[in-house]
Each structure stands twice: as structure tokens, then as C-alpha cells.
GROMACS .gro file of C-alpha atoms in nm:
model
  318
    1MET     CA    1   0.000   0.000   0.000
    2THR     CA    2   0.130   0.344  -0.093
    3THR     CA    3   0.128   0.622   0.165
    4SER     CA    4   0.060   0.977   0.051
    5PRO     CA    5   0.359   1.200   0.097
    6GLN     CA    6   0.318   1.454   0.379
    7HIS     CA    7   0.377   1.827   0.342
    8ASP     CA    8   0.737   1.934   0.395
    9SER     CA    9   0.640   2.143   0.696
   10ALA     CA   10   0.511   1.838   0.868
   11VAL     CA   11   0.836   1.649   0.832
   12ALA     CA   12   1.009   1.637   1.170
   13ALA     CA   13   1.358   1.780   1.192
   14PRO     CA   14   1.631   1.534   1.267
   15ALA     CA   15   1.683   1.493   1.638
   16THR     CA   16   1.973   1.676   1.789
   17PRO     CA   17   2.173   1.486   2.045
   18GLU     CA   18   2.110   1.625   2.393
   19SER     CA   19   2.483   1.659   2.443
   20ASP     CA   20   2.496   1.917   2.162
   21LEU     CA   21   2.261   2.158   2.343
   22SER     CA   22   2.426   2.439   2.527
   23VAL     CA   23   2.339   2.499   2.890
   24SER     CA   24   2.167   2.826   2.801
   25ALA     CA   25   1.958   2.667   2.528
   26LEU     CA   26   1.853   2.386   2.762
   27SER     CA   27   1.752   2.638   3.026
   28GLU     CA   28   1.548   2.841   2.779
   29ARG     CA   29   1.361   2.532   2.654
   30ALA     CA   30   1.308   2.359   2.988
   31LEU     CA   31   1.236   2.648   3.231
   32PRO     CA   32   0.996   2.940   3.195
   33ALA     CA   33   1.117   3.288   3.275
   34VAL     CA   34   1.090   3.364   3.649
   35PRO     CA   35   0.992   3.722   3.736
   36ALA     CA   36   1.194   3.909   3.994
   37PRO     CA   37   1.054   3.861   4.346
   38VAL     CA   38   0.831   4.142   4.471
   39THR     CA   39   0.864   4.236   4.836
   40PRO     CA   40   0.512   4.277   4.976
   41GLU     CA   41   0.439   4.596   5.164
   42PRO     CA   42   0.378   4.539   5.534
   43ASP     CA   43   0.010   4.528   5.627
   44LEU     CA   44  -0.098   4.835   5.819
   45PRO     CA   45  -0.299   4.760   6.133
   46ALA     CA   46  -0.672   4.807   6.091
   47PRO     CA   47  -0.804   5.121   6.262
   48ALA     CA   48  -1.000   5.076   6.581
   49LEU     CA   49  -1.280   5.285   6.429
   50SER     CA   50  -1.347   5.345   6.061
   51VAL     CA   51  -1.633   5.574   5.957
   52GLU     CA   52  -1.727   5.664   5.601
   53GLY     CA   53  -2.020   5.882   5.498
   54LEU     CA   54  -2.203   5.821   5.826
   55THR     CA   55  -2.531   6.011   5.831
   56LEU     CA   56  -2.823   6.036   6.071
   57ARG     CA   57  -3.155   6.199   5.988
   58ALA     CA   58  -3.466   6.233   6.202
   59GLY     CA   59  -3.758   6.324   5.983
   60LYS     CA   60  -3.656   6.628   5.784
   61ARG     CA   61  -3.374   6.716   6.022
   62THR     CA   62  -3.016   6.607   5.964
   63ILE     CA   63  -2.839   6.530   6.291
   64PHE     CA   64  -2.496   6.468   6.134
   65ASP     CA   65  -2.406   6.423   5.772
   66ALA     CA   66  -2.135   6.242   5.572
   67VAL     CA   67  -1.893   6.195   5.864
   68THR     CA   68  -1.572   6.023   5.752
   69PHE     CA   69  -1.261   5.948   5.959
   70ASP     CA   70  -1.036   5.666   6.085
   71VAL     CA   71  -0.909   5.632   6.441
   72PRO     CA   72  -0.591   5.428   6.500
   73ALA     CA   73  -0.594   5.193   6.797
   74GLY     CA   74  -0.466   5.354   7.116
   75SER     CA   75  -0.530   5.712   7.009
   76LEU     CA   76  -0.766   5.982   7.135
   77ALA     CA   77  -1.034   6.092   6.887
   78VAL     CA   78  -1.195   6.429   6.965
   79LEU     CA   79  -1.535   6.501   6.809
   80ALA     CA   80  -1.564   6.879   6.840
   81GLY     CA   81  -1.830   7.123   6.732
   82PRO     CA   82  -2.087   7.375   6.851
   83SER     CA   83  -2.393   7.263   7.043
   84GLY     CA   84  -2.649   7.097   6.819
   85THR     CA   85  -2.408   6.955   6.561
   86GLY     CA   86  -2.474   6.593   6.656
   87LYS     CA   87  -2.166   6.509   6.864
   88THR     CA   88  -2.354   6.301   7.122
   89ALA     CA   89  -2.563   6.127   6.856
   90LEU     CA   90  -2.246   6.036   6.666
   91ALA     CA   91  -2.085   5.907   6.986
   92LEU     CA   92  -2.391   5.691   7.057
   93ALA     CA   93  -2.384   5.556   6.700
   94LEU     CA   94  -2.017   5.457   6.740
   95ALA     CA   95  -2.106   5.283   7.067
   96GLY     CA   96  -2.370   5.073   6.893
   97ARG     CA   97  -2.652   5.248   7.077
   98LEU     CA   98  -2.800   5.442   6.784
   99VAL     CA   99  -2.863   5.325   6.427
  100PRO     CA  100  -2.745   5.570   6.159
  101THR     CA  101  -2.950   5.641   5.848
  102ALA     CA  102  -2.670   5.590   5.593
  103GLY     CA  103  -2.298   5.533   5.562
  104ARG     CA  104  -2.056   5.276   5.696
  105ALA     CA  105  -1.909   5.232   6.044
  106VAL     CA  106  -1.674   4.957   6.163
  107VAL     CA  107  -1.571   4.945   6.530
  108LEU     CA  108  -1.300   4.697   6.634
  109GLY     CA  109  -1.358   4.510   6.309
  110LEU     CA  110  -1.732   4.480   6.377
  111ALA     CA  111  -1.970   4.631   6.123
  112LEU     CA  112  -2.251   4.850   6.253
  113PRO     CA  113  -2.542   4.820   6.299
  114ARG     CA  114  -2.535   4.446   6.225
  115ARG     CA  115  -2.286   4.371   6.507
  116ALA     CA  116  -2.417   4.636   6.748
  117GLY     CA  117  -2.454   4.390   7.033
  118ALA     CA  118  -2.091   4.282   7.013
  119VAL     CA  119  -1.980   4.645   6.986
  120ARG     CA  120  -2.171   4.741   7.301
  121ARG     CA  121  -1.990   4.467   7.493
  122ARG     CA  122  -1.649   4.607   7.393
  123VAL     CA  123  -1.716   4.980   7.406
  124GLY     CA  124  -1.753   5.170   7.733
  125PHE     CA  125  -1.962   5.485   7.753
  126THR     CA  126  -1.960   5.761   8.015
  127GLY     CA  127  -2.013   6.133   8.058
  128ASN     CA  128  -2.378   6.150   7.961
  129ASP     CA  129  -2.609   6.155   8.263
  130THR     CA  130  -2.906   6.057   8.048
  131VAL     CA  131  -2.738   5.743   7.911
  132VAL     CA  132  -2.529   5.637   8.213
  133PRO     CA  133  -2.639   5.843   8.513
  134LEU     CA  134  -2.461   5.849   8.847
  135ASP     CA  135  -2.688   5.813   9.147
  136GLU     CA  136  -2.602   6.106   9.371
  137THR     CA  137  -2.749   5.932   9.677
  138LEU     CA  138  -2.503   5.642   9.651
  139THR     CA  139  -2.145   5.633   9.773
  140VAL     CA  140  -1.843   5.585   9.554
  141ARG     CA  141  -1.802   5.237   9.703
  142HIS     CA  142  -2.156   5.135   9.604
  143HIS     CA  143  -2.108   5.254   9.247
  144VAL     CA  144  -1.780   5.068   9.205
  145ALA     CA  145  -1.919   4.751   9.369
  146ASP     CA  146  -2.220   4.753   9.135
  147ALA     CA  147  -1.994   4.795   8.830
  148LEU     CA  148  -1.778   4.503   8.944
  149LYS     CA  149  -2.085   4.283   8.997
  150LEU     CA  150  -2.217   4.358   8.648
  151ALA     CA  151  -1.879   4.285   8.491
  152ALA     CA  152  -1.825   3.960   8.683
  153PRO     CA  153  -1.912   3.621   8.528
  154TRP     CA  154  -2.251   3.481   8.621
  155TRP     CA  155  -2.096   3.203   8.829
  156LYS     CA  156  -1.899   3.449   9.044
  157PRO     CA  157  -2.127   3.734   9.147
  158GLY     CA  158  -2.030   3.991   9.403
  159ALA     CA  159  -1.735   4.220   9.461
  160SER     CA  160  -1.490   4.204   9.749
  161ARG     CA  161  -1.372   4.503   9.947
  162GLU     CA  162  -1.023   4.451   9.800
  163GLN     CA  163  -1.155   4.471   9.444
  164VAL     CA  164  -1.346   4.791   9.518
  165ASP     CA  165  -1.048   4.952   9.686
  166ARG     CA  166  -0.820   4.850   9.399
  167VAL     CA  167  -1.036   5.037   9.145
  168ILE     CA  168  -1.056   5.349   9.362
  169THR     CA  169  -0.683   5.344   9.443
  170THR     CA  170  -0.587   5.307   9.076
  171ALA     CA  171  -0.794   5.612   8.980
  172ASN     CA  172  -0.653   5.817   9.268
  173ASN     CA  173  -0.296   5.720   9.178
  174LEU     CA  174  -0.353   5.853   8.828
  175LEU     CA  175  -0.487   6.182   8.965
  176GLY     CA  176  -0.195   6.210   9.205
  177ALA     CA  177   0.056   6.162   8.924
  178LEU     CA  178  -0.118   6.431   8.718
  179GLU     CA  179  -0.123   6.674   9.008
  180GLU     CA  180   0.252   6.631   9.049
  181ALA     CA  181   0.304   6.675   8.675
  182PHE     CA  182   0.107   7.001   8.667
  183GLY     CA  183   0.325   7.150   8.939
  184ASP     CA  184   0.236   7.518   8.985
  185ASP     CA  185  -0.020   7.512   8.705
  186PRO     CA  186  -0.366   7.622   8.833
  187ALA     CA  187  -0.508   7.293   8.707
  188ALA     CA  188  -0.322   7.121   8.992
  189ALA     CA  189  -0.566   7.281   9.237
  190ALA     CA  190  -0.858   7.110   9.065
  191LEU     CA  191  -0.675   6.778   9.084
  192ALA     CA  192  -0.592   6.824   9.452
  193GLN     CA  193  -0.964   6.803   9.529
  194ALA     CA  194  -1.033   6.526   9.278
  195ARG     CA  195  -0.986   6.222   9.497
  196LEU     CA  196  -1.239   5.942   9.519
  197HIS     CA  197  -1.333   5.854   9.878
  198ARG     CA  198  -1.505   5.519   9.916
  199SER     CA  199  -1.762   5.639  10.174
  200GLU     CA  200  -1.831   5.977  10.009
  201LEU     CA  201  -2.169   6.040   9.848
  202VAL     CA  202  -2.143   6.114   9.478
  203ARG     CA  203  -2.326   6.445   9.522
  204ASP     CA  204  -2.050   6.562   9.760
  205ALA     CA  205  -1.760   6.479   9.526
  206SER     CA  206  -1.580   6.748   9.329
  207PRO     CA  207  -1.664   6.782   8.957
  208VAL     CA  208  -1.332   6.632   8.847
  209ALA     CA  209  -1.376   6.346   9.097
  210ARG     CA  210  -1.720   6.272   8.951
  211PHE     CA  211  -1.568   6.282   8.602
  212THR     CA  212  -1.297   6.039   8.711
  213LEU     CA  213  -1.551   5.811   8.880
  214GLY     CA  214  -1.745   5.784   8.553
  215ILE     CA  215  -1.426   5.683   8.371
  216ALA     CA  216  -1.331   5.432   8.643
  217LEU     CA  217  -1.677   5.269   8.627
  218ALA     CA  218  -1.671   5.249   8.247
  219LEU     CA  219  -1.328   5.084   8.254
  220VAL     CA  220  -1.428   4.808   8.500
  221PRO     CA  221  -1.546   4.563   8.227
  222GLY     CA  222  -1.217   4.616   8.038
  223PRO     CA  223  -1.344   4.775   7.714
  224ASP     CA  224  -1.122   4.822   7.409
  225VAL     CA  225  -1.285   5.158   7.326
  226LEU     CA  226  -1.400   5.418   7.578
  227ILE     CA  227  -1.637   5.697   7.472
  228VAL     CA  228  -1.647   6.003   7.700
  229ASP     CA  229  -1.927   6.242   7.613
  230ASP     CA  230  -1.926   6.616   7.687
  231VAL     CA  231  -1.598   6.714   7.850
  232ASP     CA  232  -1.741   7.069   7.853
  233ARG     CA  233  -1.975   6.984   8.139
  234LEU     CA  234  -1.682   7.068   8.368
  235ARG     CA  235  -1.736   7.437   8.429
  236THR     CA  236  -1.390   7.585   8.474
  237ALA     CA  237  -1.097   7.582   8.234
  238ASP     CA  238  -0.871   7.432   8.503
  239GLU     CA  239  -1.114   7.144   8.561
  240ARG     CA  240  -1.130   7.075   8.189
  241ARG     CA  241  -0.751   7.083   8.160
  242ALA     CA  242  -0.732   6.831   8.443
  243ALA     CA  243  -0.993   6.612   8.270
  244TRP     CA  244  -0.803   6.621   7.938
  245ALA     CA  245  -0.482   6.528   8.120
  246ALA     CA  246  -0.659   6.229   8.276
  247LEU     CA  247  -0.785   6.118   7.934
  248LEU     CA  248  -0.441   6.150   7.777
  249THR     CA  249  -0.285   5.933   8.046
  250VAL     CA  250  -0.571   5.700   8.146
  251GLU     CA  251  -0.368   5.407   8.008
  252ARG     CA  252  -0.191   5.405   8.347
  253THR     CA  253  -0.508   5.261   8.502
  254ARG     CA  254  -0.502   4.946   8.285
  255ARG     CA  255  -0.305   4.623   8.308
  256ASN     CA  256   0.026   4.614   8.130
  257ASP     CA  257  -0.092   4.323   7.914
  258ALA     CA  258  -0.418   4.489   7.811
  259ALA     CA  259  -0.483   4.585   7.450
  260PRO     CA  260  -0.438   4.954   7.363
  261LEU     CA  261  -0.735   5.158   7.481
  262THR     CA  262  -0.887   5.382   7.214
  263LEU     CA  263  -1.069   5.693   7.339
  264VAL     CA  264  -1.344   5.895   7.173
  265THR     CA  265  -1.450   6.222   7.337
  266THR     CA  266  -1.688   6.503   7.252
  267CYS     CA  267  -1.650   6.871   7.329
  268GLN     CA  268  -1.731   7.213   7.188
  269ASP     CA  269  -1.379   7.356   7.188
  270PRO     CA  270  -1.064   7.139   7.175
  271ARG     CA  271  -0.823   7.430   7.221
  272GLU     CA  272  -0.782   7.355   7.592
  273LEU     CA  273  -0.656   7.008   7.502
  274GLU     CA  274  -0.406   7.148   7.253
  275GLY     CA  275  -0.304   7.417   7.498
  276LEU     CA  276  -0.239   7.149   7.757
  277ARG     CA  277  -0.016   6.957   7.518
  278ASP     CA  278   0.170   7.270   7.409
  279ASP     CA  279   0.205   7.458   7.738
  280ALA     CA  280   0.268   7.181   7.989
  281GLY     CA  281   0.598   7.098   7.825
  282ASP     CA  282   0.817   6.828   7.968
  283ARG     CA  283   0.609   6.776   8.281
  284ILE     CA  284   0.304   6.628   8.109
  285SER     CA  285   0.501   6.475   7.823
  286ALA     CA  286   0.691   6.270   8.079
  287LEU     CA  287   0.369   6.077   8.129
  288PRO     CA  288   0.243   5.826   7.867
  289LEU     CA  289   0.054   6.041   7.616
  290ARG     CA  290  -0.143   5.930   7.312
  291ASP     CA  291  -0.191   6.054   6.957
  292VAL     CA  292  -0.487   6.286   6.896
  293VAL     CA  293  -0.728   6.272   6.601
  294LEU     CA  294  -0.951   6.580   6.569
  295TYR     CA  295  -1.276   6.583   6.375
  296VAL     CA  296  -1.486   6.900   6.366
  297LEU     CA  297  -1.861   6.875   6.313
  298GLY     CA  298  -2.077   7.163   6.198
  299ALA     CA  299  -2.048   7.433   5.935
  300ASP     CA  300  -1.814   7.663   6.125
  301PRO     CA  301  -1.470   7.507   6.186
  302ILE     CA  302  -1.312   7.560   6.525
  303PRO     CA  303  -0.977   7.739   6.507
  304ALA     CA  304  -0.713   7.499   6.630
  305ALA     CA  305  -0.433   7.608   6.862
  306SER     CA  306  -0.108   7.497   6.700
  307PRO     CA  307  -0.152   7.119   6.712
  308GLY     CA  308   0.161   6.912   6.748
  309PRO     CA  309   0.283   6.672   6.480
  310SER     CA  310   0.074   6.387   6.618
  311ALA     CA  311  -0.248   6.591   6.623
  312PRO     CA  312  -0.384   6.621   6.267
  313THR     CA  313  -0.656   6.873   6.195
  314ALA     CA  314  -0.993   6.781   6.049
  315SER     CA  315  -0.886   6.870   5.697
  316GLU     CA  316  -0.605   6.616   5.722
  317ILE     CA  317  -0.846   6.337   5.814
  318ARG     CA  318  -1.090   6.391   5.518
   0.00000   0.00000   0.00000
């Protein structure tokens, strides 16, 4: 039988002995080209709070609109603005206690409002007498004991005298350190009266002591975020300076192995905070401070007082 001749192009070339191939030719035929390795950029830690376009409307009224900012873990976020600009409502939304109308909010990796219950368990809230009132007829000891009972596991109810005293002593040690750091500053006088006494009625405590008690109670469950509403309720500038100093250094009240505590505060005018950071100099800076993130709500921006390098203005945040 005769086979039809195949086309010349289909005729295989004579085999070349493998020994005749150069090393480079063998490499080109056997191995594909390998791209140069790319060094991945290190992953940046996720912010403790991330807010984008957050909006709240009640009927035809807009409470806050298109709020966008990120708060790194361990920093102090200040929500500032005139009365009526929605600072408290925004703070409640970040605490999982108020559902916004639009936008996105993620707190400690938990999306709101879907994970609001988990957020409430990890976010402390204080400073607002409507949301978390202090009973003026109770003593400091009773308030601390109640907070310890609520934070304790169900199988171990109750709070010992040692536990109560430990909370009160920790808060007082912080205030004592701040008083020493202020030195001759008038704010030291406000701190000198700001001690928590276990048998003292809340109504008899000084304003700064009441402020500190609210913080101490909110910190008992060990939250990862603490929201402090309305620093302006302290009437004098010296009291507010003392309160800001306590917020900047409140990390001293936590265990060394605790996760970084992120703070969110509201106020009308943050210039006292910036003045504290600028004017106190080495005395306050010797204490463990934290970075400050400032976000201004409302149409009229608040003039900032020469923020330091770690205190970006609102325009720098978005």
C-alpha cells in the first residue's frame, strides 16, 4: 500500500543529540522565565474605628451628615463642634446604641449596625447623665461595687472590698501623678480636690472626681474603646484641663498586658486640650501620652491652637 507524501512542513527535523545543546539553550527550553521577586508591603494595622459617609436623619432634620474618619488603635479621637451639631448622637452611634441612616461604620472590626450587640460589649460609655447616670445618693463604694458585679461572670457574682479599693486606688494614683506633673499650674488645684473617697456620696464629690468616677466605672469591664461624652460639662478651664490630662494618660489605670485603649470624646472647643499639650511641656510629656485625632462637626470650623505633629486637623483626616 502506498502512503501519501506529507507536506514538507510536517516532516520532523532530525533529532539533535542532547549533548549538543548548550546549557543556556537547555535552560530556555526547559524552564519558563521567572519574574523578579516582589517584596510585599507590610500590612498596616486596621483602625479601631473606621467611619465613612455616616449620616443620621430624624424626619426632615439632619443630625450629622457624611462623617468620615479613621481612628488608629490607642489614640484619642476628639469630636468637636458647637452645640447641636450631633456630637452626642455620633458618639452613641459609634457605641452601637443608635442606628445611623446611611454610611458605613466599623468598630474593632465589627460592622454597625449588624454587630451592634458585640460592639456594646467592647465599648464603654460615660459622661452622659441621660445614658449612664450616676446616682447622687449612693457612695463611691456602692457605684464601684455595682460595676464590678455587672462585669463579673454569672458564676462568680459579688465584689470584694479589696476589688473595690483596687479600682478606687488606681484612679486616685492617676490623679496624684497628674497633680505632680502640673506643678504650679492652676489645674493642679482642681486635681488636689479630685480624689475618690469610698464612703463619700457622689453628690458631695468634686466635679473632676465625679468625672474620674465615671471613667473608672466604664473601665471596670475592660473595654477596648471608651467613649467620654461632653468634657465641657466641667465648668472651669482648670477642671477641663485636668480632665483632658486624665484622658491622655488614662492608660496608666489598665493592666500592662491589656490591648491599647482607644478613646473617643466630645467637646465644643478642643483648644484647651491642645493648649495642655503645648504649654505643659516636659512635665506632662513625661507621662504616657497618646496621639490625637480631631474631627470637627458643623459648618463653622473651630480654630485649632497649633496642634503638634501627632495631632492632625480635620482637613487632614478627610
